[in-house]
Amino acid sequence: PCPHAIMSLVISITRFDSSLSTYIQAWPASIQPLMTTVTHLGDPVTVLSVAAIGVVVAARKNISGLGNAFMLTMVAYGLSVLLKLFLKRTRPDTLYVDEMVFKTYSFPSSHAFGAMVVYGFLVYLAYSHLPHPLNYLTATGLAGLIFLIGISRVYLGAHFPTDVIGGWLLGGLCLFLIIKFAVK
């Protein structure tokens, strides 16, 4: 592609990120405690712990395909971290980022990616294996959590919206591949 087209795309992404970030970050300050709590549900230690619990439960129930799938969610998460290191997109210039203990790059959002892969796999399991209407309610609640984790990252100023969208899309692709090839 020509340099003009690339520059035009970068400008469009920057405008999109700026306008959507401004909109979401203007939401009431009263929801900050909720957003902080929700964002912690997408922390690496949280989603990897959920996946590890899935591995243990699968091993105890002797369901190797399920254990392998949960192991692959952890591998996929690791790949998202490597992708960040390769792409090196800087984070937004916010107080939240300034106060982060672990400084990492921005794209893709590991919170959005991890939530999509791990909680998305739980959505699949809930919808496939729980009785109706519990399957629908659980799957809907978990899908809502995935959405809120991503939104919380923008609200708090940790990520640009395109980081979150990229995390969801890449996580969704990994989730699809895990379900298609690892679940027996």
Tab-separated table of C-alpha atoms in Angstrom:
chain	number	residue	atom	x	y	z
A	1	PRO	CA	0.000	0.000	0.000
A	2	CYS	CA	1.064	3.549	-0.648
A	3	PRO	CA	2.271	5.742	2.230
A	4	HIS	CA	-0.703	8.079	1.750
A	5	ALA	CA	-3.183	5.250	2.342
A	6	ILE	CA	-1.324	4.131	5.460
A	7	MET	CA	-1.233	7.681	6.826
A	8	SER	CA	-4.940	8.069	6.122
A	9	LEU	CA	-5.668	4.819	7.977
A	10	VAL	CA	-3.563	5.914	10.961
A	11	ILE	CA	-5.405	9.238	11.104
A	12	SER	CA	-8.780	7.475	10.953
A	13	ILE	CA	-7.811	5.063	13.755
A	14	THR	CA	-6.494	7.933	15.879
A	15	ARG	CA	-9.740	9.897	15.422
A	16	PHE	CA	-11.845	6.826	16.225
A	17	ASP	CA	-9.797	6.079	19.357
A	18	SER	CA	-9.919	9.682	20.481
A	19	SER	CA	-13.652	10.177	20.016
A	20	LEU	CA	-14.690	6.857	21.569
A	21	SER	CA	-12.247	7.257	24.481
A	22	THR	CA	-13.568	10.756	25.150
A	23	TYR	CA	-17.147	9.463	25.122
A	24	ILE	CA	-16.503	6.482	27.449
A	25	GLN	CA	-14.242	8.395	29.833
A	26	ALA	CA	-16.978	11.028	30.242
A	27	TRP	CA	-19.234	8.464	31.916
A	28	PRO	CA	-19.959	9.266	35.582
A	29	ALA	CA	-17.123	9.006	38.083
A	30	SER	CA	-19.524	7.085	40.337
A	31	ILE	CA	-19.018	3.952	38.204
A	32	GLN	CA	-15.232	3.960	38.670
A	33	PRO	CA	-15.350	1.426	41.558
A	34	LEU	CA	-17.394	-0.924	39.356
A	35	MET	CA	-15.028	-0.473	36.419
A	36	THR	CA	-11.989	-1.058	38.638
A	37	THR	CA	-13.527	-4.263	39.994
A	38	VAL	CA	-14.498	-5.471	36.523
A	39	THR	CA	-11.038	-4.732	35.138
A	40	HIS	CA	-9.507	-6.923	37.874
A	41	LEU	CA	-11.643	-9.820	36.630
A	42	GLY	CA	-9.635	-9.505	33.409
A	43	ASP	CA	-6.232	-9.295	35.119
A	44	PRO	CA	-3.732	-11.861	33.829
A	45	VAL	CA	-3.535	-13.622	37.191
A	46	THR	CA	-7.349	-13.890	37.306
A	47	VAL	CA	-7.979	-15.262	33.808
A	48	LEU	CA	-4.980	-17.592	33.966
A	49	SER	CA	-6.167	-18.852	37.367
A	50	VAL	CA	-9.628	-19.532	35.930
A	51	ALA	CA	-8.011	-21.469	33.077
A	52	ALA	CA	-5.781	-23.387	35.524
A	53	ILE	CA	-8.832	-24.321	37.597
A	54	GLY	CA	-10.407	-25.570	34.371
A	55	VAL	CA	-7.349	-27.774	33.750
A	56	VAL	CA	-7.538	-29.192	37.289
A	57	VAL	CA	-11.291	-29.861	37.092
A	58	ALA	CA	-10.870	-31.538	33.693
A	59	ALA	CA	-8.035	-33.702	35.052
A	60	ARG	CA	-10.086	-34.748	38.097
A	61	LYS	CA	-13.024	-35.648	35.883
A	62	ASN	CA	-10.673	-37.335	33.393
A	63	ILE	CA	-11.809	-35.177	30.453
A	64	SER	CA	-8.552	-34.693	28.563
A	65	GLY	CA	-10.067	-32.710	25.674
A	66	LEU	CA	-11.414	-30.157	28.111
A	67	GLY	CA	-8.092	-29.943	29.936
A	68	ASN	CA	-6.255	-29.500	26.648
A	69	ALA	CA	-8.646	-26.733	25.631
A	70	PHE	CA	-8.073	-24.861	28.891
A	71	MET	CA	-4.305	-25.317	28.461
A	72	LEU	CA	-4.598	-23.834	24.980
A	73	THR	CA	-6.417	-20.780	26.393
A	74	MET	CA	-3.324	-20.165	28.513
A	75	VAL	CA	-0.992	-20.668	25.543
A	76	ALA	CA	-3.111	-18.265	23.478
A	77	TYR	CA	-2.895	-15.689	26.253
A	78	GLY	CA	0.888	-15.997	26.191
A	79	LEU	CA	0.865	-15.434	22.436
A	80	SER	CA	-1.093	-12.205	22.921
A	81	VAL	CA	1.631	-10.970	25.256
A	82	LEU	CA	4.290	-11.802	22.663
A	83	LEU	CA	2.268	-9.953	20.028
A	84	LYS	CA	2.327	-6.844	22.253
A	85	LEU	CA	6.106	-7.076	22.455
A	86	PHE	CA	6.341	-7.366	18.678
A	87	LEU	CA	3.945	-4.512	17.818
A	88	LYS	CA	5.066	-2.107	20.583
A	89	ARG	CA	2.072	0.240	20.453
A	90	THR	CA	2.357	2.797	23.227
A	91	ARG	CA	-0.467	3.167	25.717
A	92	PRO	CA	-2.605	6.272	26.143
A	93	ASP	CA	-1.052	9.143	28.064
A	94	THR	CA	-3.210	8.869	31.205
A	95	LEU	CA	-2.784	8.909	34.965
A	96	TYR	CA	-3.889	5.257	35.060
A	97	VAL	CA	-1.038	4.255	32.748
A	98	ASP	CA	1.434	6.412	34.703
A	99	GLU	CA	0.491	4.539	37.893
A	100	MET	CA	0.656	1.032	36.386
A	101	VAL	CA	3.089	-1.217	38.242
A	102	PHE	CA	3.864	-3.376	35.204
A	103	LYS	CA	4.523	-1.305	32.107
A	104	THR	CA	3.496	-3.145	28.960
A	105	TYR	CA	2.507	-2.171	25.463
A	106	SER	CA	-1.033	-1.424	24.406
A	107	PHE	CA	-2.069	-3.574	21.426
A	108	PRO	CA	-3.809	-5.915	21.782
A	109	SER	CA	-5.439	-5.465	25.161
A	110	SER	CA	-4.470	-8.580	27.108
A	111	HIS	CA	-7.466	-8.053	29.382
A	112	ALA	CA	-9.849	-8.088	26.403
A	113	PHE	CA	-7.998	-10.980	24.761
A	114	GLY	CA	-7.809	-13.089	27.919
A	115	ALA	CA	-11.441	-12.424	28.795
A	116	MET	CA	-12.545	-13.422	25.303
A	117	VAL	CA	-10.529	-16.645	25.273
A	118	VAL	CA	-11.048	-17.869	28.850
A	119	TYR	CA	-14.490	-16.496	29.706
A	120	GLY	CA	-15.540	-17.071	26.100
A	121	PHE	CA	-14.661	-20.742	26.518
A	122	LEU	CA	-16.820	-20.768	29.652
A	123	VAL	CA	-19.619	-19.216	27.567
A	124	TYR	CA	-19.275	-22.104	25.123
A	125	LEU	CA	-19.297	-24.688	27.929
A	126	ALA	CA	-22.233	-23.081	29.720
A	127	TYR	CA	-24.313	-22.803	26.591
A	128	SER	CA	-23.449	-26.335	25.462
A	129	HIS	CA	-23.782	-28.204	28.742
A	130	LEU	CA	-26.056	-26.436	31.210
A	131	PRO	CA	-29.798	-27.009	31.143
A	132	HIS	CA	-32.075	-24.362	29.664
A	133	PRO	CA	-32.587	-21.536	30.782
A	134	LEU	CA	-29.494	-21.678	33.007
A	135	ASN	CA	-27.310	-22.130	29.915
A	136	TYR	CA	-28.653	-18.972	28.325
A	137	LEU	CA	-28.466	-16.896	31.525
A	138	THR	CA	-24.925	-18.007	32.371
A	139	ALA	CA	-23.669	-17.527	28.816
A	140	THR	CA	-25.260	-14.064	28.648
A	141	GLY	CA	-23.750	-13.056	31.995
A	142	LEU	CA	-20.288	-14.201	30.964
A	143	ALA	CA	-20.583	-12.464	27.582
A	144	GLY	CA	-21.566	-9.287	29.429
A	145	LEU	CA	-18.482	-9.676	31.616
A	146	ILE	CA	-16.247	-9.970	28.536
A	147	PHE	CA	-17.779	-6.769	27.161
A	148	LEU	CA	-17.473	-4.873	30.463
A	149	ILE	CA	-13.843	-5.907	30.952
A	150	GLY	CA	-13.002	-4.375	27.583
A	151	ILE	CA	-15.002	-1.219	28.234
A	152	SER	CA	-13.383	-0.852	31.667
A	153	ARG	CA	-9.944	-0.696	30.048
A	154	VAL	CA	-10.983	2.316	27.970
A	155	TYR	CA	-12.933	3.954	30.813
A	156	LEU	CA	-9.935	3.725	33.146
A	157	GLY	CA	-7.565	5.008	30.445
A	158	ALA	CA	-5.463	1.839	30.175
A	159	HIS	CA	-6.128	1.265	26.475
A	160	PHE	CA	-7.348	2.780	23.263
A	161	PRO	CA	-10.654	1.356	21.975
A	162	THR	CA	-8.870	-0.288	19.030
A	163	ASP	CA	-6.621	-2.162	21.498
A	164	VAL	CA	-9.732	-3.625	23.103
A	165	ILE	CA	-11.457	-4.389	19.801
A	166	GLY	CA	-8.262	-6.027	18.559
A	167	GLY	CA	-8.041	-8.071	21.756
A	168	TRP	CA	-11.621	-9.235	21.357
A	169	LEU	CA	-11.157	-10.129	17.676
A	170	LEU	CA	-7.843	-11.952	18.127
A	171	GLY	CA	-9.156	-13.658	21.265
A	172	GLY	CA	-12.287	-14.660	19.365
A	173	LEU	CA	-10.186	-16.172	16.594
A	174	CYS	CA	-8.153	-18.178	19.109
A	175	LEU	CA	-11.344	-19.236	20.886
A	176	PHE	CA	-12.839	-20.439	17.601
A	177	LEU	CA	-9.707	-22.478	16.828
A	178	ILE	CA	-9.636	-23.973	20.337
A	179	ILE	CA	-13.293	-25.002	20.160
A	180	LYS	CA	-12.959	-26.319	16.609
A	181	PHE	CA	-9.770	-28.334	17.076
A	182	ALA	CA	-9.261	-29.043	20.795
A	183	VAL	CA	-12.732	-29.849	22.085
A	184	LYS	CA	-13.646	-33.470	21.491
